[in-house]
Coordinates of C-alpha atoms in Angstrom, one line a residue:
S1 CA 11.1 41.9 26.9
V2 CA 9.2 44.5 24.9
E3 CA 7.0 46.5 27.3
K4 CA 4.0 48.6 26.2
E5 CA 3.3 52.0 27.7
A6 CA -0.1 53.3 28.8
P7 CA -1.9 55.7 26.4
G8 CA -1.0 58.7 28.5
G9 CA 2.3 57.4 29.9
G10 CA 5.7 58.8 29.3
A11 CA 7.0 62.3 29.8
D12 CA 5.2 63.6 26.8
G13 CA 2.0 61.6 27.3
D14 CA 2.1 60.9 23.5
D15 CA -1.1 59.1 22.5
S16 CA 0.3 58.4 19.0
L17 CA 2.4 55.5 20.5
Y18 CA -0.7 53.7 21.8
P19 CA -1.4 51.9 18.5
I20 CA 2.2 50.7 18.5
A21 CA 1.8 49.4 22.0
V22 CA -1.3 47.4 20.8
L23 CA 0.7 45.9 18.0
I24 CA 3.4 44.8 20.4
D25 CA 0.8 43.3 22.6
E26 CA -0.7 41.4 19.7
L27 CA 2.7 39.7 19.1
R28 CA 1.9 37.7 22.3
N29 CA -1.8 37.3 21.6
E30 CA -3.4 33.8 21.6
D31 CA -5.2 34.6 18.4
V32 CA -3.1 33.5 15.4
Q33 CA -4.6 36.1 13.0
L34 CA -3.8 38.9 15.4
R35 CA -0.2 37.7 15.7
L36 CA 0.0 37.4 11.9
N37 CA -1.3 41.0 11.5
S38 CA 1.2 42.3 14.0
I39 CA 4.1 40.5 12.3
K40 CA 3.1 42.0 8.9
K41 CA 3.4 45.4 10.6
L42 CA 6.7 44.6 12.2
S43 CA 8.5 47.4 10.4
T44 CA 6.0 49.9 11.9
I45 CA 6.8 48.6 15.4
A46 CA 10.6 48.8 14.7
L47 CA 10.3 52.4 13.5
A48 CA 8.4 53.4 16.6
L49 CA 10.9 51.6 18.9
G50 CA 14.0 53.0 17.2
V51 CA 17.1 51.2 16.0
E52 CA 18.6 50.6 19.4
R53 CA 15.5 49.2 21.1
T54 CA 14.8 47.1 18.0
R55 CA 18.2 45.5 18.3
T56 CA 18.2 45.1 22.1
E57 CA 14.5 44.3 22.7
L58 CA 12.5 43.4 19.7
L59 CA 14.9 41.0 17.9
P60 CA 15.7 39.0 21.1
F61 CA 11.9 38.8 21.8
L62 CA 11.3 37.5 18.3
T63 CA 14.1 35.0 18.6
D64 CA 12.8 33.6 21.9
T65 CA 9.3 33.2 20.6
I66 CA 10.1 31.7 17.3
Y67 CA 7.8 28.7 17.9
D68 CA 4.6 29.6 16.2
E69 CA 2.1 28.8 13.4
D70 CA 3.8 28.3 10.0
E71 CA 2.0 31.3 8.4
V72 CA 3.3 33.6 11.2
L73 CA 6.8 32.3 10.8
L74 CA 6.7 32.7 7.0
A75 CA 5.6 36.4 7.4
L76 CA 8.4 36.9 10.0
A77 CA 11.0 35.4 7.7
E78 CA 10.0 37.7 4.9
Q79 CA 9.9 40.8 7.1
L80 CA 13.3 40.3 8.5
G81 CA 14.9 40.3 5.0
N82 CA 14.0 44.0 4.8
F83 CA 15.1 45.0 8.2
T84 CA 18.6 46.3 7.6
M85 CA 17.9 50.0 7.9
L86 CA 15.6 49.4 10.9
V87 CA 18.4 47.9 13.0
G88 CA 20.9 50.7 12.1
G89 CA 22.1 49.9 8.6
P90 CA 24.8 47.5 7.3
E91 CA 27.0 48.0 10.4
Y92 CA 24.4 46.2 12.6
V93 CA 22.8 43.9 10.0
H94 CA 24.4 40.9 11.8
C95 CA 21.8 41.4 14.6
L96 CA 19.2 39.9 12.2
L97 CA 21.1 36.6 12.0
P98 CA 19.9 34.9 15.2
P99 CA 16.1 34.9 14.4
L100 CA 16.7 34.0 10.8
E101 CA 19.0 31.2 11.8
S102 CA 16.2 29.8 14.0
L103 CA 13.7 30.1 11.2
A104 CA 16.1 28.3 8.8
T105 CA 15.9 25.2 11.0
V106 CA 12.1 24.8 11.3
E107 CA 10.3 21.8 9.9
E108 CA 8.1 23.6 7.4
T109 CA 9.9 23.9 4.0
V110 CA 8.3 27.2 2.8
V111 CA 9.4 28.9 6.1
R112 CA 13.0 27.6 5.7
D113 CA 13.1 28.7 2.1
K114 CA 11.9 32.2 2.9
A115 CA 14.5 32.4 5.8
V116 CA 17.3 31.3 3.4
E117 CA 16.1 33.9 0.9
S118 CA 16.2 36.6 3.5
L119 CA 19.7 35.4 4.7
R120 CA 21.0 35.5 1.1
K121 CA 19.6 39.1 0.8
I122 CA 21.2 40.5 3.9
S123 CA 24.5 38.6 3.2
Q124 CA 25.2 41.2 0.5
E125 CA 24.9 44.0 3.1
H126 CA 27.6 42.5 5.3
S127 CA 31.2 43.8 5.0
P128 CA 33.8 41.1 4.2
V129 CA 35.0 41.3 7.8
D130 CA 31.4 40.9 9.2
L131 CA 30.8 38.1 6.7
E132 CA 33.7 36.1 8.2
V133 CA 32.9 37.0 11.8
H134 CA 29.2 36.6 11.8
F135 CA 27.7 35.1 8.6
E136 CA 30.2 32.3 7.8
P137 CA 30.0 30.8 11.4
L138 CA 26.2 30.7 11.0
V139 CA 26.6 28.8 7.7
K140 CA 28.9 26.3 9.5
R141 CA 26.5 25.8 12.4
L142 CA 23.6 25.1 10.0
A143 CA 25.8 22.8 7.9
S144 CA 26.8 20.7 10.9
G145 CA 23.4 20.8 12.6
D146 CA 21.8 17.6 14.0
W147 CA 18.6 18.0 12.1
F148 CA 18.5 17.7 8.3
T149 CA 16.4 20.9 8.2
S150 CA 19.3 23.1 9.1
R151 CA 21.7 21.2 6.7
T152 CA 19.3 21.7 3.8
S153 CA 19.1 25.4 4.5
A154 CA 22.9 25.7 4.6
C155 CA 23.2 24.4 1.0
G156 CA 21.6 27.7 -0.2
L157 CA 24.1 29.9 1.6
F158 CA 27.5 28.7 0.4
S159 CA 27.5 30.5 -2.9
V160 CA 26.6 33.9 -1.5
C161 CA 29.5 34.1 1.1
Y162 CA 32.2 32.1 -0.8
P163 CA 33.4 34.9 -3.2
R164 CA 34.0 37.4 -0.4
V165 CA 35.9 35.4 2.3
S166 CA 39.6 34.5 2.7
S167 CA 41.2 31.5 1.1
T168 CA 41.3 29.6 4.4
V169 CA 37.6 30.1 5.0
K170 CA 36.9 29.2 1.3
A171 CA 38.6 25.8 1.9
E172 CA 36.4 25.2 4.9
I173 CA 33.2 26.1 2.9
R174 CA 34.2 23.7 0.1
Q175 CA 34.7 20.9 2.7
H176 CA 31.3 21.6 4.3
F177 CA 29.7 21.4 0.8
R178 CA 31.5 18.1 0.0
T179 CA 30.2 16.7 3.3
L180 CA 26.6 17.7 2.6
C181 CA 26.8 16.1 -0.9
S182 CA 27.4 12.8 0.7
D183 CA 25.0 13.3 3.6
D184 CA 23.1 10.2 4.9
T185 CA 19.7 12.0 4.4
P186 CA 18.4 12.1 0.8
M187 CA 16.7 15.5 1.5
V188 CA 20.1 17.1 2.2
R189 CA 21.7 15.5 -0.9
R190 CA 18.8 16.8 -2.9
A191 CA 19.3 20.3 -1.5
A192 CA 23.1 20.1 -2.3
A193 CA 22.4 18.8 -5.8
S194 CA 20.0 21.7 -6.5
K195 CA 22.7 24.2 -5.5
L196 CA 25.6 22.4 -7.2
G197 CA 25.5 24.5 -10.4
E198 CA 25.1 27.8 -8.5
F199 CA 28.1 26.9 -6.2
A200 CA 30.2 25.9 -9.2
K201 CA 29.8 29.3 -10.8
V202 CA 31.5 31.1 -7.9
L203 CA 34.4 28.6 -7.6
E204 CA 37.8 29.0 -9.2
L205 CA 38.1 26.8 -12.3
D206 CA 40.7 24.5 -10.7
Y207 CA 38.3 23.7 -7.9
V208 CA 35.5 23.1 -10.4
K209 CA 37.6 20.4 -12.0
S210 CA 39.0 18.9 -8.8
D211 CA 36.0 19.2 -6.5
I212 CA 32.7 19.9 -8.4
I213 CA 33.2 17.2 -11.1
S214 CA 33.6 14.4 -8.5
L215 CA 30.6 15.7 -6.6
F216 CA 28.6 15.9 -9.8
T217 CA 29.5 12.3 -10.8
A218 CA 28.6 11.1 -7.3
L219 CA 25.2 12.9 -7.2
A220 CA 24.4 11.8 -10.8
S221 CA 24.9 8.1 -9.6
D222 CA 22.9 8.6 -6.3
E223 CA 20.5 5.8 -5.3
Q224 CA 17.6 8.4 -5.2
D225 CA 16.3 9.4 -8.6
S226 CA 15.2 12.8 -7.0
V227 CA 18.9 13.5 -6.4
R228 CA 20.0 12.3 -9.9
L229 CA 17.6 14.5 -11.8
L230 CA 18.8 17.6 -10.0
A231 CA 22.4 16.7 -10.9
V232 CA 21.2 16.9 -14.6
E233 CA 20.2 20.5 -14.0
A234 CA 23.6 21.3 -12.5
C235 CA 25.2 19.7 -15.6
V236 CA 24.2 22.8 -17.7
S237 CA 26.0 25.2 -15.4
I238 CA 29.1 23.0 -15.1
A239 CA 29.4 22.5 -18.8
T240 CA 29.3 26.2 -19.5
L241 CA 32.2 26.7 -17.1
L242 CA 34.6 24.1 -18.5
P243 CA 36.8 24.5 -21.6
Q244 CA 35.7 22.5 -24.7
E245 CA 38.6 20.1 -24.4
D246 CA 37.6 19.0 -20.9
L247 CA 33.9 18.4 -21.6
E248 CA 34.3 15.0 -23.2
T249 CA 36.3 13.5 -20.3
L250 CA 34.7 15.3 -17.4
V251 CA 31.0 15.8 -18.2
M252 CA 29.9 13.6 -21.1
P253 CA 30.2 10.1 -19.5
T254 CA 27.9 11.3 -16.7
L255 CA 25.5 12.9 -19.2
R256 CA 25.3 9.8 -21.4
Q257 CA 24.5 7.8 -18.2
A258 CA 21.7 10.2 -17.3
A259 CA 20.1 10.1 -20.8
E260 CA 19.8 6.3 -20.3
D261 CA 18.9 6.3 -16.6
K262 CA 16.5 3.6 -15.4
S263 CA 14.2 6.3 -13.9
W264 CA 12.0 8.1 -16.4
R265 CA 12.1 11.3 -14.2
V266 CA 15.9 11.6 -14.8
R267 CA 15.4 11.0 -18.5
Y268 CA 12.6 13.6 -18.5
M269 CA 14.9 16.1 -16.9
V270 CA 17.6 15.4 -19.6
A271 CA 14.9 16.0 -22.3
D272 CA 13.6 19.1 -20.7
K273 CA 17.1 20.6 -20.5
F274 CA 18.3 19.3 -23.8
S275 CA 18.5 22.7 -25.7
E276 CA 20.5 24.2 -22.9
L277 CA 22.8 21.2 -22.8
Q278 CA 23.2 21.4 -26.5
K279 CA 24.4 25.0 -26.3
A280 CA 26.7 24.3 -23.4
V281 CA 28.6 21.4 -25.0
G282 CA 29.0 22.8 -28.5
P283 CA 28.5 21.6 -32.1
E284 CA 31.0 18.7 -32.2
I285 CA 29.7 16.9 -29.1
T286 CA 26.1 17.6 -30.3
K287 CA 26.8 15.8 -33.6
N288 CA 28.6 12.8 -32.0
D289 CA 26.7 12.3 -28.7
L290 CA 23.5 14.4 -28.4
V291 CA 21.9 13.5 -31.7
P292 CA 21.8 9.7 -30.8
A293 CA 20.7 10.6 -27.3
F294 CA 17.9 12.8 -28.6
Q295 CA 16.7 10.1 -30.9
N296 CA 16.4 7.7 -28.0
L297 CA 14.5 10.3 -26.0
L298 CA 12.0 10.7 -28.8
K299 CA 11.5 6.9 -28.8
D300 CA 11.4 6.6 -25.0
C301 CA 9.0 4.1 -23.5
E302 CA 7.5 6.8 -21.2
A303 CA 5.0 9.3 -22.8
E304 CA 6.2 12.1 -20.4
V305 CA 9.8 11.8 -21.7
R306 CA 8.6 11.6 -25.4
A307 CA 6.5 14.7 -24.8
A308 CA 9.3 16.7 -23.3
A309 CA 11.7 15.7 -26.1
A310 CA 9.0 16.5 -28.8
N311 CA 8.7 19.9 -27.3
K312 CA 12.4 20.5 -28.0
V313 CA 12.4 19.3 -31.6
K314 CA 12.4 22.8 -33.3
E315 CA 14.9 24.3 -30.8
F316 CA 17.2 21.3 -31.1
C317 CA 17.2 21.5 -34.9
E318 CA 17.7 25.3 -35.0
N319 CA 20.9 24.9 -32.8
L320 CA 22.4 22.2 -35.0
P321 CA 25.6 23.2 -36.9
E322 CA 24.6 24.8 -40.2
D323 CA 26.9 22.8 -42.4
S324 CA 25.2 19.5 -41.4
R325 CA 21.8 20.6 -40.1
E326 CA 19.7 19.5 -43.0
T327 CA 21.4 16.1 -43.3
I328 CA 21.0 15.4 -39.5
I329 CA 17.3 16.4 -39.5
M330 CA 16.4 14.4 -42.6
T331 CA 18.4 11.3 -41.6
H332 CA 18.1 11.1 -37.8
I333 CA 15.3 13.4 -36.5
L334 CA 12.5 13.3 -39.1
P335 CA 12.0 9.5 -39.0
C336 CA 11.4 9.8 -35.2
V337 CA 9.1 12.8 -35.8
K338 CA 7.0 10.8 -38.2
E339 CA 6.5 8.1 -35.6
L340 CA 5.4 10.7 -33.0
V341 CA 2.7 12.1 -35.3
S342 CA 0.7 8.9 -34.8
D343 CA 1.7 8.4 -31.1
T344 CA -0.8 6.8 -28.8
N345 CA -0.5 9.6 -26.2
Q346 CA -2.3 12.9 -27.0
H347 CA 0.1 15.0 -24.9
V348 CA 3.0 13.8 -27.1
K349 CA 1.1 14.6 -30.3
S350 CA 0.1 18.0 -28.9
A351 CA 3.7 18.9 -27.8
L352 CA 4.9 17.9 -31.3
A353 CA 2.1 19.9 -33.1
S354 CA 3.1 23.0 -31.2
V355 CA 6.6 23.1 -32.7
I356 CA 6.6 20.9 -35.9
M357 CA 5.5 23.8 -38.2
G358 CA 8.7 25.6 -37.3
L359 CA 10.7 22.9 -39.1
S360 CA 9.5 24.3 -42.4
T361 CA 11.6 27.4 -42.1
I362 CA 14.7 25.3 -41.3
L363 CA 14.2 22.7 -44.1
G364 CA 13.0 25.0 -46.9
K365 CA 10.2 24.8 -49.5
D366 CA 11.0 21.5 -51.2
N367 CA 11.5 19.4 -48.1
T368 CA 8.4 21.0 -46.5
V369 CA 6.2 20.1 -49.4
E370 CA 7.6 16.6 -49.8
H371 CA 8.1 15.5 -46.1
L372 CA 6.4 17.9 -43.7
L373 CA 3.0 18.6 -45.4
P374 CA 1.8 15.0 -45.1
L375 CA 2.6 15.2 -41.4
F376 CA 0.7 18.5 -41.0
L377 CA -2.2 17.0 -42.8
A378 CA -2.3 14.0 -40.5
Q379 CA -2.2 16.2 -37.4
L380 CA -4.9 18.5 -38.8
K381 CA -7.2 15.4 -38.9
D382 CA -6.2 14.2 -35.4
E383 CA -9.0 13.4 -33.1
C384 CA -7.5 15.5 -30.3
P385 CA -8.7 19.2 -30.6
E386 CA -5.5 20.5 -29.0
V387 CA -3.4 18.9 -31.8
R388 CA -5.5 20.5 -34.5
L389 CA -5.4 23.9 -32.7
N390 CA -1.6 23.8 -32.5
I391 CA -1.4 23.1 -36.2
I392 CA -3.8 25.9 -37.2
S393 CA -2.2 28.3 -34.8
N394 CA 1.2 28.0 -36.6
L395 CA 0.1 28.0 -40.2
D396 CA 1.8 31.3 -40.8
C397 CA 5.2 29.6 -40.5
V398 CA 4.4 27.3 -43.4
N399 CA 2.8 30.1 -45.4
E400 CA 6.1 32.1 -45.3
V401 CA 8.0 29.1 -46.7
I402 CA 5.7 27.5 -49.4
G403 CA 3.3 30.4 -50.1
I404 CA -0.4 30.7 -49.8
R405 CA -1.3 28.9 -53.1
Q406 CA 0.6 25.8 -52.2
L407 CA -0.9 25.9 -48.7
S408 CA -4.4 26.2 -50.1
Q409 CA -3.9 23.2 -52.4
S410 CA -2.5 21.0 -49.6
L411 CA -3.9 21.8 -46.1
L412 CA -7.1 23.8 -46.8
P413 CA -9.0 21.0 -48.4
A414 CA -8.5 19.1 -45.1
I415 CA -9.8 22.1 -43.2
V416 CA -12.9 22.4 -45.4
E417 CA -13.5 18.6 -45.0
L418 CA -13.4 19.0 -41.2
A419 CA -15.7 22.0 -41.5
E420 CA -18.3 19.9 -43.2
D421 CA -17.8 16.8 -41.0
A422 CA -20.9 14.8 -40.1
K423 CA -20.1 15.1 -36.4
W424 CA -21.2 18.5 -35.2
R425 CA -18.5 18.8 -32.5
V426 CA -15.8 18.5 -35.2
R427 CA -17.5 21.3 -37.1
L428 CA -17.7 23.4 -33.9
A429 CA -14.0 23.0 -33.3
I430 CA -13.1 24.3 -36.8
I431 CA -15.5 27.3 -36.3
E432 CA -13.6 28.2 -33.1
Y433 CA -10.3 28.2 -35.0
M434 CA -11.6 30.3 -38.0
P435 CA -10.8 33.8 -36.7
L436 CA -7.3 32.6 -36.0
L437 CA -7.0 31.0 -39.4
A438 CA -8.4 34.1 -41.1
G439 CA -5.8 36.4 -39.4
Q440 CA -3.0 34.1 -40.6
L441 CA -4.2 33.8 -44.2
G442 CA -5.4 37.4 -44.8
V443 CA -8.7 38.9 -46.0
E444 CA -8.3 38.2 -49.8
F445 CA -7.6 34.6 -49.3
F446 CA -10.3 34.3 -46.7
D447 CA -12.9 35.8 -49.1
E448 CA -11.9 33.5 -51.9
K449 CA -11.7 30.2 -50.0
L450 CA -13.5 30.4 -46.6
N451 CA -16.2 33.0 -46.7
T452 CA -18.8 30.7 -48.2
L453 CA -18.0 28.1 -45.5
C454 CA -18.6 30.6 -42.7
M455 CA -22.0 31.6 -44.2
A456 CA -23.0 28.0 -44.6
W457 CA -22.6 27.4 -40.9
L458 CA -25.3 30.0 -40.2
I459 CA -27.9 27.7 -41.7
D460 CA -26.6 24.5 -40.0
H461 CA -29.2 22.2 -38.6
V462 CA -27.5 22.2 -35.2
Y463 CA -28.2 25.3 -33.0
A464 CA -24.8 25.2 -31.3
I465 CA -23.2 25.5 -34.8
R466 CA -25.4 28.4 -35.8
E467 CA -24.6 30.2 -32.5
A468 CA -20.9 29.6 -32.8
A469 CA -21.0 30.8 -36.5
T470 CA -22.7 34.0 -35.3
C471 CA -19.9 34.7 -32.8
N472 CA -17.4 33.8 -35.5
L473 CA -18.8 36.6 -37.8
M474 CA -18.4 39.1 -35.0
K475 CA -14.7 38.2 -34.5
L476 CA -14.1 38.3 -38.2
V477 CA -15.6 41.8 -38.4
E478 CA -13.4 42.9 -35.5
K479 CA -10.4 41.5 -37.4
F480 CA -11.2 42.8 -41.0
G481 CA -13.1 45.9 -40.2
A482 CA -16.6 47.4 -40.8
E483 CA -16.0 48.2 -44.5
W484 CA -15.3 44.6 -45.2
A485 CA -18.4 43.6 -43.3
Q486 CA -20.6 46.0 -45.2
N487 CA -19.4 44.7 -48.6
T488 CA -19.1 41.0 -47.8
I489 CA -21.0 39.8 -44.8
V490 CA -24.0 42.1 -44.1
P491 CA -25.7 41.6 -47.5
K492 CA -25.6 37.8 -47.1
V493 CA -26.9 38.0 -43.5
L494 CA -29.7 40.3 -44.4
G495 CA -30.7 38.1 -47.3
M496 CA -31.5 35.3 -44.9
A497 CA -34.4 37.4 -43.5
N498 CA -36.5 36.1 -46.4
D499 CA -35.5 32.4 -45.9
P500 CA -38.6 30.1 -45.7
N501 CA -37.1 28.4 -42.6
Y502 CA -38.0 30.4 -39.5
L503 CA -34.8 29.2 -37.7
H504 CA -32.7 30.8 -40.4
R505 CA -34.7 34.0 -40.2
M506 CA -34.0 34.0 -36.4
T507 CA -30.3 33.5 -37.2
T508 CA -30.4 36.8 -39.1
L509 CA -31.5 38.5 -35.9
F510 CA -28.8 36.9 -33.8
C511 CA -26.2 38.0 -36.4
I512 CA -27.5 41.6 -36.3
N513 CA -27.3 41.5 -32.5
S514 CA -23.6 40.5 -32.7
L515 CA -22.6 42.7 -35.7
S516 CA -24.3 46.0 -34.8
E517 CA -21.6 47.3 -32.4
A518 CA -18.7 46.2 -34.6
C519 CA -20.3 47.7 -37.7
G520 CA -21.2 51.0 -36.1
Q521 CA -24.2 53.3 -36.2
E522 CA -24.4 54.1 -39.9
I523 CA -24.5 50.5 -41.2
T524 CA -26.8 49.5 -38.4
T525 CA -29.3 52.3 -39.0
K526 CA -29.3 52.2 -42.8
Q527 CA -29.0 48.5 -43.5
M528 CA -29.8 46.4 -40.5
L529 CA -32.6 48.3 -38.7
P530 CA -35.1 48.3 -41.7
V531 CA -34.7 44.5 -41.9
V532 CA -35.4 44.0 -38.2
L533 CA -38.4 46.3 -38.3
K534 CA -39.8 44.4 -41.4
M535 CA -39.5 41.1 -39.5
S536 CA -41.8 42.4 -36.8
N537 CA -44.6 41.2 -39.1
D538 CA -43.3 37.7 -39.3
Q539 CA -46.0 35.0 -39.0
V540 CA -43.9 33.0 -36.5
A541 CA -44.2 34.3 -32.9
N542 CA -40.6 33.2 -32.0
V543 CA -39.3 35.5 -34.7
R544 CA -41.5 38.4 -33.5
F545 CA -40.4 38.2 -29.9
N546 CA -36.7 37.9 -31.1
V547 CA -37.3 41.1 -33.1
A548 CA -38.2 42.8 -29.7
K549 CA -35.0 41.4 -28.2
S550 CA -32.9 42.6 -31.2
L551 CA -34.3 46.1 -31.0
Q552 CA -33.1 46.2 -27.4
K553 CA -29.7 44.9 -28.4
I554 CA -29.1 47.3 -31.2
G555 CA -30.8 50.2 -29.4
P556 CA -27.6 51.6 -27.8
V557 CA -26.0 51.8 -31.3
L558 CA -28.9 53.9 -32.7
D559 CA -29.5 57.6 -32.3
S560 CA -32.4 58.9 -30.3
S561 CA -34.3 60.0 -33.5
A562 CA -34.3 56.4 -34.9
L563 CA -35.4 55.1 -31.5
Q564 CA -38.4 57.4 -31.2
T565 CA -39.6 57.4 -34.8
E566 CA -38.8 53.8 -35.9
V567 CA -38.2 51.5 -32.9
K568 CA -40.9 52.8 -30.5
P569 CA -43.9 52.3 -32.9
V570 CA -42.8 48.8 -33.7
L571 CA -42.4 47.9 -30.0
E572 CA -45.8 49.4 -29.2
K573 CA -47.4 47.3 -31.9
L574 CA -45.7 44.2 -30.6
A575 CA -46.8 45.0 -27.1
T576 CA -50.4 44.4 -28.2
D577 CA -49.5 41.1 -30.0
T578 CA -51.8 38.1 -29.6
D579 CA -48.9 36.0 -28.4
M580 CA -48.1 36.4 -24.6
D581 CA -44.4 36.0 -25.0
V582 CA -44.2 38.6 -27.8
K583 CA -46.1 41.1 -25.6
Y584 CA -43.9 40.4 -22.7
F585 CA -40.6 40.9 -24.5
A586 CA -41.9 44.0 -26.3
Q587 CA -42.9 45.6 -23.0
E588 CA -39.8 44.6 -21.2
N589 CA -37.5 46.0 -23.9
S590 CA -39.5 49.2 -24.1
C591 CA -38.6 49.7 -20.5
L592 CA -35.0 48.8 -21.0
L593 CA -34.8 51.3 -23.8
D594 CA -36.7 53.9 -21.7
L595 CA -39.4 54.2 -24.4
G596 CA -42.4 53.5 -22.1
Y597 CA -45.1 50.9 -22.8
P598 CA -48.9 50.9 -23.1
E599 CA -51.7 49.3 -21.0
E600 CA -50.7 45.9 -19.8
T601 CA -47.7 46.0 -17.4
T602 CA -44.8 43.5 -17.2
Q603 CA -46.2 42.5 -13.8
D604 CA -49.6 41.7 -15.4
H605 CA -47.8 39.5 -18.0
I606 CA -45.8 37.7 -15.3
A607 CA -49.0 37.1 -13.3
N608 CA -50.8 35.7 -16.4
S609 CA -47.9 33.5 -17.2
F610 CA -47.9 32.0 -13.6
H611 CA -51.7 31.5 -13.8
N612 CA -51.3 29.6 -17.1
I613 CA -48.5 27.5 -15.5
F614 CA -50.6 26.8 -12.5
I615 CA -53.6 25.6 -14.6
D616 CA -51.2 23.4 -16.7
V617 CA -49.7 21.8 -13.6
Q618 CA -53.3 21.1 -12.3
E619 CA -54.2 19.4 -15.6
Q620 CA -51.1 17.2 -15.4
L621 CA -51.9 16.2 -11.8
V622 CA -55.4 15.1 -12.8
M623 CA -54.0 13.1 -15.7
Y624 CA -51.4 11.5 -13.4
R625 CA -54.2 10.5 -10.9
E626 CA -56.2 8.9 -13.7
L627 CA -53.2 6.9 -14.8
T628 CA -52.3 5.7 -11.3
E629 CA -55.7 4.8 -10.0
P630 CA -56.3 1.0 -9.5
V631 CA -58.5 -0.5 -12.1
C632 CA -61.6 -2.2 -10.7
I633 CA -62.6 -5.5 -12.4

């Protein structure tokens, strides 16, 4: 066992080893957190002990005490993967196998997976001789273990040792893998199916045809759908390994079966891997087999399958053979896409909306205008916000194909219609997309078609719309620049300061708050500040106290001269206002801008406010008692 030495022990009485002794002691501590901390510093302990003591004392100790909390074992499995140099280099790396073998058999999946990951890592550091003497026997022991846990771990180790062992050992490894593929336990068959493609890549082609194909067919017909769906994943790797002439006979029958599987999870996996399968099998099989299969997946009875297939529409169409691409899309794919646009499931529509715009570059201008624009229009009016966002996010794809004029005549009227919708939440959704839309369409087109719309939102009767429109202006200025703002936005915003509706006048202040930083000091000082100062004389108290707030917001943008000569006198005037709230905000913002404030302090104002609230509550209690007293007749 690993022994600790006293602080002053040893010939040299070296105190520096005492912390190491504490760490070693903590490996046996009853406190889980202390053991975990010690395991995480295992490399420090190994360095202190030296390579020989690490091999002869530390590793046997770790192997013997392998039964622990899962988080401790997980940390141990990870640490041991980096221990090669700490045990003396590649020559002694086999010493790490016993503890990792034990970890690869524990019940907790994440610990086993981490142990397998570390075993795969150190397998590369074994010489071919050591691999056969030490590593390959470990794989066999795991593969023939009594518990399914060890057999599942073995599945991940075949591919790393197979290329570097003798032909005799290779035959044994193939036999072990065949046995695991037909194991009685579904978890083992799942593990084997998940590693089938990886194992196929390291096998010789003859063995792929003779061994792997039969295993693939068996796993793809397994009674458990969790096994069958993993076989679909392996199909991609297997198809890339086989010559074109063998695909039709060896792979396609099983793939056709998977595409029509009774379990939606298997069909979902086929849809999810469809583009990879398409590239692996080539153009001829795609035309003859995959096009009908893809149509069926787009029409599947399960929404999850339709969504996965819809997500692959653009990629599938791009990978079709050029000579027949347009014909296949127009004849076979587009009719299915038209049905999905009005699908009952929002996830399906959203998945389609994220890729459908890309079809315009494949089909060209005429087909886009005639067939795709009506679909875009329908999705732009969809009740699901994610569908609308996905369409607006990809407008640039269509813009490149049909041009901005055609786009404005077809889709923009729908956007304007939504922007003026009677439901304020619909208007709010369009506002949120506006900066994105502006970036896609460019400044000239925006000024011509959408600028008026953005300004109209500032005087909307719903506060949430006015607030969102203010944020929208700030984002537009960040996108188009201060010069554009000065010429286009600022004059219109400042013009609202004279609006008879006090809510609109307040919106002017909110806009100035948002735009001042983006526009910079010169525009703020020369154009915005005079308007804010003038509004300090407004008849409505809400406007006046928002002037105080605005001066504090734009203060950091202004120079000290403007603060002292223009801002300070106005705040001092507002600090003596007849309205309590105006006084409060004027005094508070004078403090924040470090301008000082006269007479009444903020504390006085707070005290007065609480006094007023107290009186108000008392009055309400009296009224309540009067209402609840029994009436005497």
